Amino acid sequence: MLNARVKLRHLMAFQEVARLQSMARAAQTLSITQPAMSKTIRELEEIVGAALFERSPSGVTLTAAGATLLRHAGPALRSLDAGFRAVHQTSARAVVRLGALSSVEQGLLPLALVRLAQTLPGARVQVTTGSSAYLLSRLGLGELEMVVGRMSEAREIRGLHFEPLYHEPLVLVARAGHALAAGDAAALAAAAWVIPPAATTLREQVERFWVEQGGWCPPIALETLSLSLSRRYVLATESVWVAPLDAVREDLASGVLVRLPVALETHGGALGLCTNLSLPLSAGAERLQACLREIAAEVKGADVDEP
């Protein structure tokens, strides 16, 4: 039975401190003072009989006891929030909280969302974008129902369930008529590159490719996860762009972009959907999963031939 001394404010404060790794930022988020936040956390530690955080000048980190509590507190708070929303909502519209990586923003996801709208009228999807580390951490806390994209290499995926849908390579592209279309490796090493930012799984793959080429250090023109920004920049410059194939299929088919004859990786990464098995999925999320599987099955054979 839940200890009657544990209040909702204790669990909300605990979750925010764990998410932000800072008493001060968590206090600001919950609109309370930092001393009040510290007192609330101390009260919770006294109730559970264990230290939940390790304090340092740079912030706080979860102890083993804190990590254990978080695995249960996050889903419990989300479930409670869902219950309150269910009571107060007068509409029967389903709300799906989805995390989306840039690898699916142009192809798989829009197609799946259109199909969801056709098969589940009134469904509403809240899409959060960002790096795999950020989105998977939110999934672990129960703030998202699923994450879609290429993420099987991410360290944060441990403890979550990943369902691969198909494999997709990273490709190197440039604007039509680019001088490097013939595949001059020496010139390619001197070209300006548009690549994913540091501390992302896609960036790690790019850097592995450079090492395999003998330790390339090409100039970097732009670091971003934004597909639209990368596309517009590459179309207006002599830069080359490392992109997920799904993001550039249409431009390659129309000839706006050309795929350079360079194999960035031996096998493509697994593109799929990740869920937290400790959380029940809403009806809308289950239907979206089905749509993603259907679309993935349809596009598996649509890849542009490898160079």
PDB file of C-alpha atoms in Angstrom:
ATOM      1  CA  MET A   1       0.000   0.000   0.000  1.00  0.00           C
ATOM      2  CA  LEU A   2       1.236   3.488  -0.840  1.00  0.00           C
ATOM      3  CA  ASN A   3       2.701   5.318   2.143  1.00  0.00           C
ATOM      4  CA  ALA A   4       0.162   7.991   3.101  1.00  0.00           C
ATOM      5  CA  ARG A   5       3.016  10.441   3.742  1.00  0.00           C
ATOM      6  CA  VAL A   6       3.917  10.438   0.048  1.00  0.00           C
ATOM      7  CA  LYS A   7       2.160  13.327  -1.669  1.00  0.00           C
ATOM      8  CA  LEU A   8       1.792  14.106  -5.348  1.00  0.00           C
ATOM      9  CA  ARG A   9       4.083  17.120  -4.914  1.00  0.00           C
ATOM     10  CA  HIS A  10       6.878  14.784  -3.747  1.00  0.00           C
ATOM     11  CA  LEU A  11       6.686  12.655  -6.874  1.00  0.00           C
ATOM     12  CA  MET A  12       6.324  15.607  -9.236  1.00  0.00           C
ATOM     13  CA  ALA A  13       9.342  17.313  -7.686  1.00  0.00           C
ATOM     14  CA  PHE A  14      11.352  14.082  -7.800  1.00  0.00           C
ATOM     15  CA  GLN A  15      10.580  13.526 -11.473  1.00  0.00           C
ATOM     16  CA  GLU A  16      11.507  17.089 -12.476  1.00  0.00           C
ATOM     17  CA  VAL A  17      14.804  17.004 -10.589  1.00  0.00           C
ATOM     18  CA  ALA A  18      15.635  13.658 -12.192  1.00  0.00           C
ATOM     19  CA  ARG A  19      14.769  14.992 -15.656  1.00  0.00           C
ATOM     20  CA  LEU A  20      16.659  18.286 -15.358  1.00  0.00           C
ATOM     21  CA  GLN A  21      19.458  17.112 -13.019  1.00  0.00           C
ATOM     22  CA  SER A  22      19.181  20.399 -11.188  1.00  0.00           C
ATOM     23  CA  MET A  23      17.256  21.481  -8.085  1.00  0.00           C
ATOM     24  CA  ALA A  24      17.212  25.091  -9.284  1.00  0.00           C
ATOM     25  CA  ARG A  25      15.875  24.379 -12.777  1.00  0.00           C
ATOM     26  CA  ALA A  26      13.316  21.926 -11.436  1.00  0.00           C
ATOM     27  CA  ALA A  27      12.113  24.517  -8.918  1.00  0.00           C
ATOM     28  CA  GLN A  28      11.746  27.080 -11.694  1.00  0.00           C
ATOM     29  CA  THR A  29       9.769  24.619 -13.838  1.00  0.00           C
ATOM     30  CA  LEU A  30       7.334  23.904 -10.983  1.00  0.00           C
ATOM     31  CA  SER A  31       7.160  27.588  -9.942  1.00  0.00           C
ATOM     32  CA  ILE A  32       8.464  27.039  -6.420  1.00  0.00           C
ATOM     33  CA  THR A  33      11.568  28.279  -4.624  1.00  0.00           C
ATOM     34  CA  GLN A  34      14.781  26.282  -4.593  1.00  0.00           C
ATOM     35  CA  PRO A  35      14.693  25.874  -0.772  1.00  0.00           C
ATOM     36  CA  ALA A  36      11.158  24.502  -1.060  1.00  0.00           C
ATOM     37  CA  MET A  37      12.321  22.068  -3.734  1.00  0.00           C
ATOM     38  CA  SER A  38      15.254  20.894  -1.594  1.00  0.00           C
ATOM     39  CA  LYS A  39      12.948  20.425   1.386  1.00  0.00           C
ATOM     40  CA  THR A  40      10.477  18.393  -0.692  1.00  0.00           C
ATOM     41  CA  ILE A  41      13.215  16.064  -1.929  1.00  0.00           C
ATOM     42  CA  ARG A  42      14.587  15.628   1.599  1.00  0.00           C
ATOM     43  CA  GLU A  43      11.094  14.719   2.818  1.00  0.00           C
ATOM     44  CA  LEU A  44      10.750  12.086   0.114  1.00  0.00           C
ATOM     45  CA  GLU A  45      14.171  10.646   0.936  1.00  0.00           C
ATOM     46  CA  GLU A  46      13.165  10.378   4.585  1.00  0.00           C
ATOM     47  CA  ILE A  47       9.928   8.611   3.641  1.00  0.00           C
ATOM     48  CA  VAL A  48      11.604   6.015   1.382  1.00  0.00           C
ATOM     49  CA  GLY A  49      14.604   5.684   3.703  1.00  0.00           C
ATOM     50  CA  ALA A  50      17.244   6.177   1.021  1.00  0.00           C
ATOM     51  CA  ALA A  51      19.185   8.928  -0.721  1.00  0.00           C
ATOM     52  CA  LEU A  52      17.672   9.507  -4.151  1.00  0.00           C
ATOM     53  CA  PHE A  53      20.245  11.958  -5.535  1.00  0.00           C
ATOM     54  CA  GLU A  54      23.970  12.544  -5.319  1.00  0.00           C
ATOM     55  CA  ARG A  55      24.633  16.271  -4.950  1.00  0.00           C
ATOM     56  CA  SER A  56      27.580  18.077  -6.555  1.00  0.00           C
ATOM     57  CA  PRO A  57      28.391  21.683  -7.476  1.00  0.00           C
ATOM     58  CA  SER A  58      27.401  20.930 -11.089  1.00  0.00           C
ATOM     59  CA  GLY A  59      23.991  19.494 -10.227  1.00  0.00           C
ATOM     60  CA  VAL A  60      22.460  16.227  -9.060  1.00  0.00           C
ATOM     61  CA  THR A  61      22.445  12.662 -10.383  1.00  0.00           C
ATOM     62  CA  LEU A  62      20.251   9.737  -9.457  1.00  0.00           C
ATOM     63  CA  THR A  63      21.489   7.147  -7.019  1.00  0.00           C
ATOM     64  CA  ALA A  64      20.657   3.475  -7.583  1.00  0.00           C
ATOM     65  CA  ALA A  65      17.655   3.906  -5.275  1.00  0.00           C
ATOM     66  CA  GLY A  66      16.589   7.007  -7.188  1.00  0.00           C
ATOM     67  CA  ALA A  67      16.802   5.205 -10.532  1.00  0.00           C
ATOM     68  CA  THR A  68      14.643   2.395  -9.161  1.00  0.00           C
ATOM     69  CA  LEU A  69      12.017   4.828  -7.900  1.00  0.00           C
ATOM     70  CA  LEU A  70      12.027   6.734 -11.208  1.00  0.00           C
ATOM     71  CA  ARG A  71      11.239   3.594 -13.205  1.00  0.00           C
ATOM     72  CA  HIS A  72       7.982   3.334 -11.260  1.00  0.00           C
ATOM     73  CA  ALA A  73       7.175   6.970 -10.487  1.00  0.00           C
ATOM     74  CA  GLY A  74       7.305   8.189 -14.100  1.00  0.00           C
ATOM     75  CA  PRO A  75       4.729   5.734 -15.466  1.00  0.00           C
ATOM     76  CA  ALA A  76       2.563   6.185 -12.356  1.00  0.00           C
ATOM     77  CA  LEU A  77       2.441   9.964 -12.774  1.00  0.00           C
ATOM     78  CA  ARG A  78       1.718   9.656 -16.462  1.00  0.00           C
ATOM     79  CA  SER A  79      -1.085   7.185 -15.797  1.00  0.00           C
ATOM     80  CA  LEU A  80      -2.561   9.484 -13.176  1.00  0.00           C
ATOM     81  CA  ASP A  81      -2.363  12.440 -15.547  1.00  0.00           C
ATOM     82  CA  ALA A  82      -4.082  10.394 -18.246  1.00  0.00           C
ATOM     83  CA  GLY A  83      -6.843   9.574 -15.774  1.00  0.00           C
ATOM     84  CA  PHE A  84      -7.438  13.230 -14.944  1.00  0.00           C
ATOM     85  CA  ARG A  85      -7.506  14.135 -18.635  1.00  0.00           C
ATOM     86  CA  ALA A  86      -9.932  11.303 -19.382  1.00  0.00           C
ATOM     87  CA  VAL A  87     -12.318  12.561 -16.689  1.00  0.00           C
ATOM     88  CA  HIS A  88     -12.267  16.146 -17.886  1.00  0.00           C
ATOM     89  CA  GLN A  89     -12.194  15.639 -21.626  1.00  0.00           C
ATOM     90  CA  THR A  90     -15.585  15.979 -23.250  1.00  0.00           C
ATOM     91  CA  SER A  91     -14.216  14.890 -26.576  1.00  0.00           C
ATOM     92  CA  ALA A  92     -13.421  11.287 -27.434  1.00  0.00           C
ATOM     93  CA  ARG A  93     -10.496  12.304 -29.604  1.00  0.00           C
ATOM     94  CA  ALA A  94      -7.406  10.134 -29.146  1.00  0.00           C
ATOM     95  CA  VAL A  95      -4.151  11.910 -28.305  1.00  0.00           C
ATOM     96  CA  VAL A  96      -0.887  10.260 -29.309  1.00  0.00           C
ATOM     97  CA  ARG A  97       2.387  11.573 -27.844  1.00  0.00           C
ATOM     98  CA  LEU A  98       5.054  10.714 -30.376  1.00  0.00           C
ATOM     99  CA  GLY A  99       8.793  11.322 -30.588  1.00  0.00           C
ATOM    100  CA  ALA A 100      10.168  11.556 -34.137  1.00  0.00           C
ATOM    101  CA  LEU A 101      13.772  11.532 -35.300  1.00  0.00           C
ATOM    102  CA  SER A 102      14.752  13.452 -38.407  1.00  0.00           C
ATOM    103  CA  SER A 103      15.275  10.175 -40.306  1.00  0.00           C
ATOM    104  CA  VAL A 104      11.494   9.718 -40.659  1.00  0.00           C
ATOM    105  CA  GLU A 105      10.250  13.310 -40.970  1.00  0.00           C
ATOM    106  CA  GLN A 106      10.124  13.402 -44.773  1.00  0.00           C
ATOM    107  CA  GLY A 107       8.969   9.904 -45.720  1.00  0.00           C
ATOM    108  CA  LEU A 108       7.679   7.243 -43.356  1.00  0.00           C
ATOM    109  CA  LEU A 109       6.058   9.412 -40.691  1.00  0.00           C
ATOM    110  CA  PRO A 110       3.981  11.799 -42.874  1.00  0.00           C
ATOM    111  CA  LEU A 111       2.604   8.827 -44.811  1.00  0.00           C
ATOM    112  CA  ALA A 112       1.715   7.005 -41.589  1.00  0.00           C
ATOM    113  CA  LEU A 113       0.052  10.090 -40.096  1.00  0.00           C
ATOM    114  CA  VAL A 114      -2.089  10.577 -43.199  1.00  0.00           C
ATOM    115  CA  ARG A 115      -3.192   6.956 -42.990  1.00  0.00           C
ATOM    116  CA  LEU A 116      -3.944   7.358 -39.292  1.00  0.00           C
ATOM    117  CA  ALA A 117      -6.200  10.332 -40.068  1.00  0.00           C
ATOM    118  CA  GLN A 118      -8.004   8.256 -42.671  1.00  0.00           C
ATOM    119  CA  THR A 119      -8.546   5.237 -40.434  1.00  0.00           C
ATOM    120  CA  LEU A 120      -9.061   6.984 -37.082  1.00  0.00           C
ATOM    121  CA  PRO A 121     -10.863  10.285 -37.738  1.00  0.00           C
ATOM    122  CA  GLY A 122     -10.438  12.774 -34.916  1.00  0.00           C
ATOM    123  CA  ALA A 123      -7.086  11.379 -33.767  1.00  0.00           C
ATOM    124  CA  ARG A 124      -4.667  14.046 -32.605  1.00  0.00           C
ATOM    125  CA  VAL A 125      -0.913  13.515 -32.607  1.00  0.00           C
ATOM    126  CA  GLN A 126       1.563  15.606 -30.618  1.00  0.00           C
ATOM    127  CA  VAL A 127       4.989  15.218 -32.252  1.00  0.00           C
ATOM    128  CA  THR A 128       8.206  16.044 -30.397  1.00  0.00           C
ATOM    129  CA  THR A 129      11.460  16.164 -32.377  1.00  0.00           C
ATOM    130  CA  GLY A 130      15.068  16.073 -31.242  1.00  0.00           C
ATOM    131  CA  SER A 131      18.018  13.750 -30.799  1.00  0.00           C
ATOM    132  CA  SER A 132      17.577  10.071 -29.986  1.00  0.00           C
ATOM    133  CA  ALA A 133      19.054  10.589 -26.515  1.00  0.00           C
ATOM    134  CA  TYR A 134      16.518  13.297 -25.687  1.00  0.00           C
ATOM    135  CA  LEU A 135      13.496  11.485 -27.072  1.00  0.00           C
ATOM    136  CA  LEU A 136      14.378   8.113 -25.557  1.00  0.00           C
ATOM    137  CA  SER A 137      14.887   9.697 -22.148  1.00  0.00           C
ATOM    138  CA  ARG A 138      11.390  11.197 -22.377  1.00  0.00           C
ATOM    139  CA  LEU A 139      10.014   7.820 -23.415  1.00  0.00           C
ATOM    140  CA  GLY A 140      11.672   6.247 -20.391  1.00  0.00           C
ATOM    141  CA  LEU A 141      10.002   8.816 -18.141  1.00  0.00           C
ATOM    142  CA  GLY A 142       6.605   8.103 -19.679  1.00  0.00           C
ATOM    143  CA  GLU A 143       6.289  11.513 -21.333  1.00  0.00           C
ATOM    144  CA  LEU A 144       6.053   9.949 -24.812  1.00  0.00           C
ATOM    145  CA  GLU A 145       4.207   6.838 -25.947  1.00  0.00           C
ATOM    146  CA  MET A 146       6.674   5.872 -28.646  1.00  0.00           C
ATOM    147  CA  VAL A 147       9.670   7.121 -30.607  1.00  0.00           C
ATOM    148  CA  VAL A 148      10.100   6.511 -34.348  1.00  0.00           C
ATOM    149  CA  GLY A 149      13.321   6.665 -36.340  1.00  0.00           C
ATOM    150  CA  ARG A 150      16.802   5.241 -36.647  1.00  0.00           C
ATOM    151  CA  MET A 151      17.948   4.748 -33.058  1.00  0.00           C
ATOM    152  CA  SER A 152      18.973   1.123 -32.522  1.00  0.00           C
ATOM    153  CA  GLU A 153      22.590   2.230 -31.933  1.00  0.00           C
ATOM    154  CA  ALA A 154      21.644   4.719 -29.184  1.00  0.00           C
ATOM    155  CA  ARG A 155      22.868   3.874 -25.669  1.00  0.00           C
ATOM    156  CA  GLU A 156      19.639   5.241 -24.169  1.00  0.00           C
ATOM    157  CA  ILE A 157      17.601   2.515 -25.862  1.00  0.00           C
ATOM    158  CA  ARG A 158      18.590  -0.018 -23.207  1.00  0.00           C
ATOM    159  CA  GLY A 159      15.611  -0.995 -21.083  1.00  0.00           C
ATOM    160  CA  LEU A 160      13.147  -0.043 -23.838  1.00  0.00           C
ATOM    161  CA  HIS A 161      11.595  -2.180 -26.584  1.00  0.00           C
ATOM    162  CA  PHE A 162      12.738  -1.555 -30.161  1.00  0.00           C
ATOM    163  CA  GLU A 163      10.856  -2.992 -33.141  1.00  0.00           C
ATOM    164  CA  PRO A 164      12.811  -2.699 -36.413  1.00  0.00           C
ATOM    165  CA  LEU A 165      10.723  -1.884 -39.468  1.00  0.00           C
ATOM    166  CA  TYR A 166      13.382  -1.821 -42.187  1.00  0.00           C
ATOM    167  CA  HIS A 167      17.017  -0.927 -42.718  1.00  0.00           C
ATOM    168  CA  GLU A 168      17.921   2.417 -44.199  1.00  0.00           C
ATOM    169  CA  PRO A 169      21.371   3.691 -45.215  1.00  0.00           C
ATOM    170  CA  LEU A 170      22.863   7.090 -44.763  1.00  0.00           C
ATOM    171  CA  VAL A 171      23.667   8.581 -48.165  1.00  0.00           C
ATOM    172  CA  LEU A 172      25.892  11.375 -49.352  1.00  0.00           C
ATOM    173  CA  VAL A 173      24.088  13.820 -51.645  1.00  0.00           C
ATOM    174  CA  ALA A 174      24.723  17.116 -53.406  1.00  0.00           C
ATOM    175  CA  ARG A 175      22.829  19.451 -55.694  1.00  0.00           C
ATOM    176  CA  ALA A 176      22.298  18.432 -59.301  1.00  0.00           C
ATOM    177  CA  GLY A 177      25.312  19.233 -61.453  1.00  0.00           C
ATOM    178  CA  HIS A 178      27.739  19.145 -58.532  1.00  0.00           C
ATOM    179  CA  ALA A 179      31.361  18.623 -59.580  1.00  0.00           C
ATOM    180  CA  LEU A 180      31.705  15.630 -57.233  1.00  0.00           C
ATOM    181  CA  ALA A 181      28.991  13.581 -58.921  1.00  0.00           C
ATOM    182  CA  ALA A 182      31.744  11.564 -60.607  1.00  0.00           C
ATOM    183  CA  GLY A 183      32.997  10.406 -57.215  1.00  0.00           C
ATOM    184  CA  ASP A 184      36.454  11.985 -56.925  1.00  0.00           C
ATOM    185  CA  ALA A 185      37.459  10.775 -53.432  1.00  0.00           C
ATOM    186  CA  ALA A 186      40.333  13.216 -53.110  1.00  0.00           C
ATOM    187  CA  ALA A 187      38.086  16.172 -53.899  1.00  0.00           C
ATOM    188  CA  LEU A 188      35.409  14.780 -51.591  1.00  0.00           C
ATOM    189  CA  ALA A 189      37.776  14.926 -48.622  1.00  0.00           C
ATOM    190  CA  ALA A 190      38.256  18.650 -49.278  1.00  0.00           C
ATOM    191  CA  ALA A 191      34.572  19.476 -49.775  1.00  0.00           C
ATOM    192  CA  ALA A 192      32.503  21.196 -47.109  1.00  0.00           C
ATOM    193  CA  TRP A 193      30.140  18.752 -45.381  1.00  0.00           C
ATOM    194  CA  VAL A 194      26.682  19.147 -43.856  1.00  0.00           C
ATOM    195  CA  ILE A 195      26.366  16.560 -41.074  1.00  0.00           C
ATOM    196  CA  PRO A 196      24.371  15.703 -37.938  1.00  0.00           C
ATOM    197  CA  PRO A 197      25.559  17.376 -34.718  1.00  0.00           C
ATOM    198  CA  ALA A 198      27.947  15.799 -32.228  1.00  0.00           C
ATOM    199  CA  ALA A 199      26.660  13.260 -29.699  1.00  0.00           C
ATOM    200  CA  THR A 200      24.157  11.754 -32.150  1.00  0.00           C
ATOM    201  CA  THR A 201      24.268   8.202 -33.474  1.00  0.00           C
ATOM    202  CA  LEU A 202      24.268   9.455 -37.072  1.00  0.00           C
ATOM    203  CA  ARG A 203      27.294  11.661 -36.402  1.00  0.00           C
ATOM    204  CA  GLU A 204      29.136   8.683 -34.915  1.00  0.00           C
ATOM    205  CA  GLN A 205      28.561   6.779 -38.159  1.00  0.00           C
ATOM    206  CA  VAL A 206      29.930   9.673 -40.208  1.00  0.00           C
ATOM    207  CA  GLU A 207      33.043   9.838 -38.073  1.00  0.00           C
ATOM    208  CA  ARG A 208      33.554   6.072 -38.397  1.00  0.00           C
ATOM    209  CA  PHE A 209      33.439   6.490 -42.169  1.00  0.00           C
ATOM    210  CA  TRP A 210      36.086   9.220 -42.018  1.00  0.00           C
ATOM    211  CA  VAL A 211      38.346   6.973 -39.944  1.00  0.00           C
ATOM    212  CA  GLU A 212      37.869   4.092 -42.395  1.00  0.00           C
ATOM    213  CA  GLN A 213      38.966   6.398 -45.229  1.00  0.00           C
ATOM    214  CA  GLY A 214      42.302   6.929 -43.538  1.00  0.00           C
ATOM    215  CA  GLY A 215      41.488   9.613 -40.995  1.00  0.00           C
ATOM    216  CA  TRP A 216      39.698  12.224 -43.082  1.00  0.00           C
ATOM    217  CA  CYS A 217      39.039  15.586 -41.468  1.00  0.00           C
ATOM    218  CA  PRO A 218      36.973  17.410 -44.093  1.00  0.00           C
ATOM    219  CA  PRO A 219      35.740  20.935 -43.404  1.00  0.00           C
ATOM    220  CA  ILE A 220      32.318  21.032 -41.760  1.00  0.00           C
ATOM    221  CA  ALA A 221      30.002  23.691 -43.132  1.00  0.00           C
ATOM    222  CA  LEU A 222      26.876  22.988 -41.088  1.00  0.00           C
ATOM    223  CA  GLU A 223      25.887  20.760 -38.168  1.00  0.00           C
ATOM    224  CA  THR A 224      22.132  20.287 -37.744  1.00  0.00           C
ATOM    225  CA  LEU A 225      19.311  17.773 -37.498  1.00  0.00           C
ATOM    226  CA  SER A 226      17.034  20.063 -39.502  1.00  0.00           C
ATOM    227  CA  LEU A 227      16.272  18.461 -42.843  1.00  0.00           C
ATOM    228  CA  SER A 228      14.750  21.598 -44.377  1.00  0.00           C
ATOM    229  CA  LEU A 229      17.728  23.753 -43.405  1.00  0.00           C
ATOM    230  CA  SER A 230      20.226  21.180 -44.678  1.00  0.00           C
ATOM    231  CA  ARG A 231      18.380  20.813 -47.969  1.00  0.00           C
ATOM    232  CA  ARG A 232      18.153  24.535 -48.673  1.00  0.00           C
ATOM    233  CA  TYR A 233      21.814  25.052 -47.758  1.00  0.00           C
ATOM    234  CA  VAL A 234      23.076  22.243 -49.991  1.00  0.00           C
ATOM    235  CA  LEU A 235      20.973  23.370 -52.950  1.00  0.00           C
ATOM    236  CA  ALA A 236      22.562  26.830 -52.703  1.00  0.00           C
ATOM    237  CA  THR A 237      26.205  25.801 -52.106  1.00  0.00           C
ATOM    238  CA  GLU A 238      28.908  23.368 -53.159  1.00  0.00           C
ATOM    239  CA  SER A 239      28.525  21.415 -49.886  1.00  0.00           C
ATOM    240  CA  VAL A 240      27.766  17.718 -49.628  1.00  0.00           C
ATOM    241  CA  TRP A 241      25.119  16.420 -47.212  1.00  0.00           C
ATOM    242  CA  VAL A 242      24.981  13.252 -45.119  1.00  0.00           C
ATOM    243  CA  ALA A 243      21.275  12.422 -45.038  1.00  0.00           C
ATOM    244  CA  PRO A 244      18.995   9.482 -44.233  1.00  0.00           C
ATOM    245  CA  LEU A 245      17.807   7.992 -47.507  1.00  0.00           C
ATOM    246  CA  ASP A 246      14.184   8.379 -46.400  1.00  0.00           C
ATOM    247  CA  ALA A 247      14.694  12.148 -46.196  1.00  0.00           C
ATOM    248  CA  VAL A 248      15.886  12.604 -49.783  1.00  0.00           C
ATOM    249  CA  ARG A 249      14.000   9.957 -51.780  1.00  0.00           C
ATOM    250  CA  GLU A 250      11.770  12.447 -53.584  1.00  0.00           C
ATOM    251  CA  ASP A 251      14.609  14.852 -54.418  1.00  0.00           C
ATOM    252  CA  LEU A 252      16.723  11.987 -55.764  1.00  0.00           C
ATOM    253  CA  ALA A 253      13.824  10.707 -57.867  1.00  0.00           C
ATOM    254  CA  SER A 254      13.156  14.178 -59.314  1.00  0.00           C
ATOM    255  CA  GLY A 255      16.835  14.913 -59.937  1.00  0.00           C
ATOM    256  CA  VAL A 256      17.002  17.939 -57.648  1.00  0.00           C
ATOM    257  CA  LEU A 257      19.659  16.147 -55.616  1.00  0.00           C
ATOM    258  CA  VAL A 258      22.143  13.514 -56.771  1.00  0.00           C
ATOM    259  CA  ARG A 259      23.504  10.660 -54.732  1.00  0.00           C
ATOM    260  CA  LEU A 260      27.291  10.586 -54.737  1.00  0.00           C
ATOM    261  CA  PRO A 261      28.845   7.150 -55.414  1.00  0.00           C
ATOM    262  CA  VAL A 262      30.160   6.732 -51.889  1.00  0.00           C
ATOM    263  CA  ALA A 263      29.091   4.004 -49.436  1.00  0.00           C
ATOM    264  CA  LEU A 264      29.004   5.634 -45.989  1.00  0.00           C
ATOM    265  CA  GLU A 265      28.219   2.332 -44.238  1.00  0.00           C
ATOM    266  CA  THR A 266      28.240  -1.339 -45.124  1.00  0.00           C
ATOM    267  CA  HIS A 267      24.702  -1.921 -43.923  1.00  0.00           C
ATOM    268  CA  GLY A 268      22.004   0.625 -43.202  1.00  0.00           C
ATOM    269  CA  GLY A 269      20.820   1.269 -39.693  1.00  0.00           C
ATOM    270  CA  ALA A 270      17.588  -0.202 -38.368  1.00  0.00           C
ATOM    271  CA  LEU A 271      14.712   2.247 -38.651  1.00  0.00           C
ATOM    272  CA  GLY A 272      11.859   1.373 -36.342  1.00  0.00           C
ATOM    273  CA  LEU A 273       9.690   2.256 -33.380  1.00  0.00           C
ATOM    274  CA  CYS A 274      10.578   2.180 -29.705  1.00  0.00           C
ATOM    275  CA  THR A 275       8.137   1.785 -26.815  1.00  0.00           C
ATOM    276  CA  ASN A 276       8.227   1.548 -23.044  1.00  0.00           C
ATOM    277  CA  LEU A 277       6.722  -1.826 -22.184  1.00  0.00           C
ATOM    278  CA  SER A 278       5.835  -0.629 -18.681  1.00  0.00           C
ATOM    279  CA  LEU A 279       3.327   1.820 -20.182  1.00  0.00           C
ATOM    280  CA  PRO A 280       0.007   0.890 -21.788  1.00  0.00           C
ATOM    281  CA  LEU A 281      -0.481   2.411 -25.242  1.00  0.00           C
ATOM    282  CA  SER A 282      -3.531   4.494 -26.069  1.00  0.00           C
ATOM    283  CA  ALA A 283      -5.845   3.287 -28.833  1.00  0.00           C
ATOM    284  CA  GLY A 284      -4.488   6.017 -31.086  1.00  0.00           C
ATOM    285  CA  ALA A 285      -0.886   4.949 -30.473  1.00  0.00           C
ATOM    286  CA  GLU A 286      -1.728   1.330 -31.243  1.00  0.00           C
ATOM    287  CA  ARG A 287      -3.396   2.367 -34.495  1.00  0.00           C
ATOM    288  CA  LEU A 288      -0.423   4.576 -35.417  1.00  0.00           C
ATOM    289  CA  GLN A 289       1.887   1.620 -34.824  1.00  0.00           C
ATOM    290  CA  ALA A 290      -0.177  -0.406 -37.273  1.00  0.00           C
ATOM    291  CA  CYS A 291       0.012   2.409 -39.844  1.00  0.00           C
ATOM    292  CA  LEU A 292       3.795   2.633 -39.460  1.00  0.00           C
ATOM    293  CA  ARG A 293       4.132  -1.116 -40.021  1.00  0.00           C
ATOM    294  CA  GLU A 294       1.914  -0.965 -43.110  1.00  0.00           C
ATOM    295  CA  ILE A 295       3.814   1.939 -44.666  1.00  0.00           C
ATOM    296  CA  ALA A 296       7.178   0.360 -43.823  1.00  0.00           C
ATOM    297  CA  ALA A 297       6.176  -2.831 -45.596  1.00  0.00           C
ATOM    298  CA  GLU A 298       5.233  -0.798 -48.675  1.00  0.00           C
ATOM    299  CA  VAL A 299       8.487   1.170 -48.888  1.00  0.00           C
ATOM    300  CA  LYS A 300      10.969  -1.613 -48.068  1.00  0.00           C
ATOM    301  CA  GLY A 301      11.745  -2.221 -51.711  1.00  0.00           C
ATOM    302  CA  ALA A 302      11.728   1.423 -52.749  1.00  0.00           C
ATOM    303  CA  ASP A 303      15.346   2.287 -51.855  1.00  0.00           C
ATOM    304  CA  VAL A 304      17.477   3.941 -54.508  1.00  0.00           C
ATOM    305  CA  ASP A 305      20.159   1.448 -55.611  1.00  0.00           C
ATOM    306  CA  GLU A 306      23.374   1.492 -53.590  1.00  0.00           C
ATOM    307  CA  PRO A 307      26.339   3.063 -55.381  1.00  0.00           C
TER     308      PRO A 307
END
